[in-house]
PDB file of C-alpha atoms in Angstrom:
ATOM      1  CA  MET A   1     204.073 208.675 -70.862  1.00  0.00           C
ATOM      2  CA  SER A   2     202.073 210.873 -73.125  1.00  0.00           C
ATOM      3  CA  PRO A   3     197.803 210.396 -72.465  1.00  0.00           C
ATOM      4  CA  SER A   4     195.821 208.556 -75.099  1.00  0.00           C
ATOM      5  CA  MET A   5     193.124 210.235 -77.011  1.00  0.00           C
ATOM      6  CA  ASN A   6     190.583 209.330 -74.600  1.00  0.00           C
ATOM      7  CA  GLU A   7     192.482 210.484 -71.606  1.00  0.00           C
ATOM      8  CA  GLN A   8     192.411 214.053 -70.424  1.00  0.00           C
ATOM      9  CA  PRO A   9     195.746 215.559 -69.272  1.00  0.00           C
ATOM     10  CA  ALA A  10     195.319 216.325 -65.115  1.00  0.00           C
ATOM     11  CA  GLU A  11     196.546 220.010 -65.562  1.00  0.00           C
ATOM     12  CA  PRO A  12     196.395 222.204 -68.789  1.00  0.00           C
ATOM     13  CA  GLN A  13     199.891 222.460 -70.474  1.00  0.00           C
ATOM     14  CA  ALA A  14     201.247 225.858 -70.261  1.00  0.00           C
ATOM     15  CA  HIS A  15     203.558 227.213 -73.077  1.00  0.00           C
ATOM     16  CA  GLY A  16     205.734 230.527 -73.477  1.00  0.00           C
ATOM     17  CA  VAL A  17     203.987 232.933 -75.435  1.00  0.00           C
ATOM     18  CA  ARG A  18     205.563 235.886 -77.097  1.00  0.00           C
ATOM     19  CA  ILE A  19     203.176 238.098 -79.414  1.00  0.00           C
ATOM     20  CA  THR A  20     204.934 241.051 -81.153  1.00  0.00           C
ATOM     21  CA  ALA A  21     202.292 243.242 -82.981  1.00  0.00           C
ATOM     22  CA  GLN A  22     201.955 246.631 -84.923  1.00  0.00           C
ATOM     23  CA  PRO A  23     199.257 247.396 -87.097  1.00  0.00           C
ATOM     24  CA  GLY A  24     198.712 244.813 -89.855  1.00  0.00           C
ATOM     25  CA  HIS A  25     201.040 242.464 -88.432  1.00  0.00           C
ATOM     26  CA  ALA A  26     201.732 240.097 -85.744  1.00  0.00           C
ATOM     27  CA  THR A  27     204.573 237.694 -84.710  1.00  0.00           C
ATOM     28  CA  ILE A  28     203.940 234.784 -82.251  1.00  0.00           C
ATOM     29  CA  THR A  29     206.219 232.564 -80.585  1.00  0.00           C
ATOM     30  CA  ILE A  30     205.083 229.357 -78.794  1.00  0.00           C
ATOM     31  CA  GLY A  31     207.385 227.538 -76.745  1.00  0.00           C
ATOM     32  CA  GLY A  32     210.394 229.545 -78.567  1.00  0.00           C
ATOM     33  CA  THR A  33     209.164 228.286 -82.273  1.00  0.00           C
ATOM     34  CA  PRO A  34     207.670 231.272 -84.352  1.00  0.00           C
ATOM     35  CA  LEU A  35     204.372 230.499 -85.847  1.00  0.00           C
ATOM     36  CA  PRO A  36     204.819 230.587 -90.024  1.00  0.00           C
ATOM     37  CA  LEU A  37     203.867 233.961 -91.181  1.00  0.00           C
ATOM     38  CA  ASN A  38     200.453 234.923 -92.338  1.00  0.00           C
ATOM     39  CA  ILE A  39     198.766 231.497 -90.758  1.00  0.00           C
ATOM     40  CA  VAL A  40     197.215 233.957 -87.832  1.00  0.00           C
ATOM     41  CA  THR A  41     194.607 235.976 -88.638  1.00  0.00           C
ATOM     42  CA  GLY A  42     193.929 236.899 -85.114  1.00  0.00           C
ATOM     43  CA  TYR A  43     194.235 236.494 -81.544  1.00  0.00           C
ATOM     44  CA  ALA A  44     192.626 237.368 -78.095  1.00  0.00           C
ATOM     45  CA  VAL A  45     194.498 237.135 -74.957  1.00  0.00           C
ATOM     46  CA  GLN A  46     192.005 236.729 -71.710  1.00  0.00           C
ATOM     47  CA  HIS A  47     193.146 237.049 -68.319  1.00  0.00           C
ATOM     48  CA  ASP A  48     191.566 236.641 -65.063  1.00  0.00           C
ATOM     49  CA  ILE A  49     194.271 237.440 -62.288  1.00  0.00           C
ATOM     50  CA  ALA A  50     192.791 235.228 -59.725  1.00  0.00           C
ATOM     51  CA  GLY A  51     192.439 232.498 -62.226  1.00  0.00           C
ATOM     52  CA  GLY A  52     196.214 231.859 -63.196  1.00  0.00           C
ATOM     53  CA  LEU A  53     197.501 231.611 -66.331  1.00  0.00           C
ATOM     54  CA  PRO A  54     196.259 233.860 -69.098  1.00  0.00           C
ATOM     55  CA  LEU A  55     194.425 232.164 -72.016  1.00  0.00           C
ATOM     56  CA  VAL A  56     195.591 232.867 -75.671  1.00  0.00           C
ATOM     57  CA  VAL A  57     193.209 232.062 -78.197  1.00  0.00           C
ATOM     58  CA  LEU A  58     194.620 231.896 -81.945  1.00  0.00           C
ATOM     59  CA  HIS A  59     192.461 232.662 -85.049  1.00  0.00           C
ATOM     60  CA  THR A  60     194.330 230.701 -87.942  1.00  0.00           C
ATOM     61  CA  ARG A  61     194.063 230.335 -91.381  1.00  0.00           C
ATOM     62  CA  GLN A  62     194.166 226.753 -92.478  1.00  0.00           C
ATOM     63  CA  PRO A  63     195.232 225.407 -96.266  1.00  0.00           C
ATOM     64  CA  ASP A  64     193.158 223.188 -97.728  1.00  0.00           C
ATOM     65  CA  GLY A  65     193.605 219.022 -96.651  1.00  0.00           C
ATOM     66  CA  VAL A  66     195.042 220.282 -92.853  1.00  0.00           C
ATOM     67  CA  ALA A  67     193.493 218.093 -90.351  1.00  0.00           C
ATOM     68  CA  PHE A  68     194.063 218.051 -86.329  1.00  0.00           C
ATOM     69  CA  GLU A  69     194.445 214.925 -84.211  1.00  0.00           C
ATOM     70  CA  GLY A  70     195.350 215.337 -80.758  1.00  0.00           C
ATOM     71  CA  LEU A  71     194.369 216.619 -77.601  1.00  0.00           C
ATOM     72  CA  ALA A  72     192.328 219.918 -76.842  1.00  0.00           C
ATOM     73  CA  ARG A  73     190.486 221.576 -74.577  1.00  0.00           C
ATOM     74  CA  VAL A  74     187.532 222.827 -76.479  1.00  0.00           C
ATOM     75  CA  ALA A  75     185.345 225.610 -75.192  1.00  0.00           C
ATOM     76  CA  VAL A  76     181.677 226.892 -76.887  1.00  0.00           C
ATOM     77  CA  GLY A  77     181.189 230.607 -76.567  1.00  0.00           C
ATOM     78  CA  VAL A  78     177.858 231.790 -75.800  1.00  0.00           C
ATOM     79  CA  SER A  79     176.966 235.398 -77.638  1.00  0.00           C
ATOM     80  CA  GLN A  80     175.864 237.878 -75.102  1.00  0.00           C
ATOM     81  CA  THR A  81     174.019 241.136 -75.601  1.00  0.00           C
ATOM     82  CA  PRO A  82     175.710 244.243 -74.159  1.00  0.00           C
ATOM     83  CA  GLY A  83     172.937 244.322 -71.609  1.00  0.00           C
ATOM     84  CA  GLU A  84     173.403 240.708 -70.626  1.00  0.00           C
ATOM     85  CA  LEU A  85     177.023 241.395 -70.361  1.00  0.00           C
ATOM     86  CA  VAL A  86     176.390 244.342 -68.002  1.00  0.00           C
ATOM     87  CA  ALA A  87     173.815 242.559 -65.990  1.00  0.00           C
ATOM     88  CA  ALA A  88     175.934 239.611 -65.304  1.00  0.00           C
ATOM     89  CA  PHE A  89     178.899 242.072 -64.140  1.00  0.00           C
ATOM     90  CA  LEU A  90     176.573 243.997 -61.904  1.00  0.00           C
ATOM     91  CA  ALA A  91     175.539 240.774 -60.395  1.00  0.00           C
ATOM     92  CA  GLU A  92     178.692 240.150 -59.010  1.00  0.00           C
ATOM     93  CA  VAL A  93     178.949 243.812 -57.591  1.00  0.00           C
ATOM     94  CA  ASP A  94     179.103 243.512 -53.526  1.00  0.00           C
ATOM     95  CA  PRO A  95     176.800 246.477 -52.439  1.00  0.00           C
ATOM     96  CA  GLU A  96     178.643 247.266 -49.321  1.00  0.00           C
ATOM     97  CA  ILE A  97     181.944 247.500 -51.128  1.00  0.00           C
ATOM     98  CA  LEU A  98     180.919 249.838 -53.781  1.00  0.00           C
ATOM     99  CA  ASP A  99     179.118 251.894 -51.201  1.00  0.00           C
ATOM    100  CA  GLN A 100     182.529 252.470 -49.174  1.00  0.00           C
ATOM    101  CA  GLN A 101     184.460 252.744 -52.139  1.00  0.00           C
ATOM    102  CA  ALA A 102     182.006 255.411 -53.989  1.00  0.00           C
ATOM    103  CA  LEU A 103     181.810 257.258 -51.033  1.00  0.00           C
ATOM    104  CA  ASN A 104     185.549 257.142 -50.130  1.00  0.00           C
ATOM    105  CA  ARG A 105     186.493 258.459 -53.366  1.00  0.00           C
ATOM    106  CA  ALA A 106     189.086 261.242 -53.504  1.00  0.00           C
ATOM    107  CA  ASP A 107     186.572 262.937 -56.483  1.00  0.00           C
ATOM    108  CA  TYR A 108     183.705 262.521 -54.324  1.00  0.00           C
ATOM    109  CA  GLY A 109     181.983 266.113 -55.024  1.00  0.00           C
ATOM    110  CA  GLY A 110     178.805 266.429 -53.273  1.00  0.00           C
ATOM    111  CA  GLY A 111     175.664 268.311 -54.508  1.00  0.00           C
ATOM    112  CA  PRO A 112     172.475 266.401 -56.504  1.00  0.00           C
ATOM    113  CA  GLY A 113     173.575 263.015 -57.955  1.00  0.00           C
ATOM    114  CA  ALA A 114     177.044 262.984 -56.356  1.00  0.00           C
ATOM    115  CA  THR A 115     176.485 259.186 -54.812  1.00  0.00           C
ATOM    116  CA  ALA A 116     175.394 258.027 -57.849  1.00  0.00           C
ATOM    117  CA  ARG A 117     178.078 259.749 -59.948  1.00  0.00           C
ATOM    118  CA  ALA A 118     180.568 258.332 -57.572  1.00  0.00           C
ATOM    119  CA  MET A 119     179.277 255.078 -58.002  1.00  0.00           C
ATOM    120  CA  LEU A 120     178.698 254.876 -61.546  1.00  0.00           C
ATOM    121  CA  GLN A 121     182.909 256.141 -61.659  1.00  0.00           C
ATOM    122  CA  THR A 122     183.651 253.443 -59.168  1.00  0.00           C
ATOM    123  CA  LEU A 123     181.617 250.747 -61.696  1.00  0.00           C
ATOM    124  CA  THR A 124     183.411 252.025 -64.467  1.00  0.00           C
ATOM    125  CA  GLU A 125     186.772 251.670 -63.066  1.00  0.00           C
ATOM    126  CA  TRP A 126     186.237 248.303 -62.136  1.00  0.00           C
ATOM    127  CA  ALA A 127     184.610 247.172 -65.340  1.00  0.00           C
ATOM    128  CA  LYS A 128     187.729 248.294 -66.996  1.00  0.00           C
ATOM    129  CA  GLY A 129     189.667 246.255 -64.363  1.00  0.00           C
ATOM    130  CA  GLY A 130     190.587 248.381 -61.796  1.00  0.00           C
ATOM    131  CA  GLY A 131     190.553 247.337 -58.176  1.00  0.00           C
ATOM    132  CA  ARG A 132     187.583 245.583 -56.341  1.00  0.00           C
TER     133      ARG A 132
END
């Protein structure tokens, strides 16, 4: 039984997604069905490993007169400055783990600024998705 428009599904629906991309062109298939050519103008893939399935956001070009009716999960993005993003990232850092990992780095050199340099290198790796 499918939910009515006023009901929210118990679980978000997962669909098989395949993206084949090259500069200037992407072919996107959802659930084995390719999307029409030139309808997708861009896409973003987000994945929080601890959070489960990735999220794929498609940016589409809609012909005149197209309307959407059905269930959808809606998220409103809030723009953040680079400083706000960095501050939010740093607020999640456990100082004890940072201290341990920075001091145990194989490339920890010593000398003036060595600990700060090791911490900055560790934070940079974390920001790029490496360990924590």
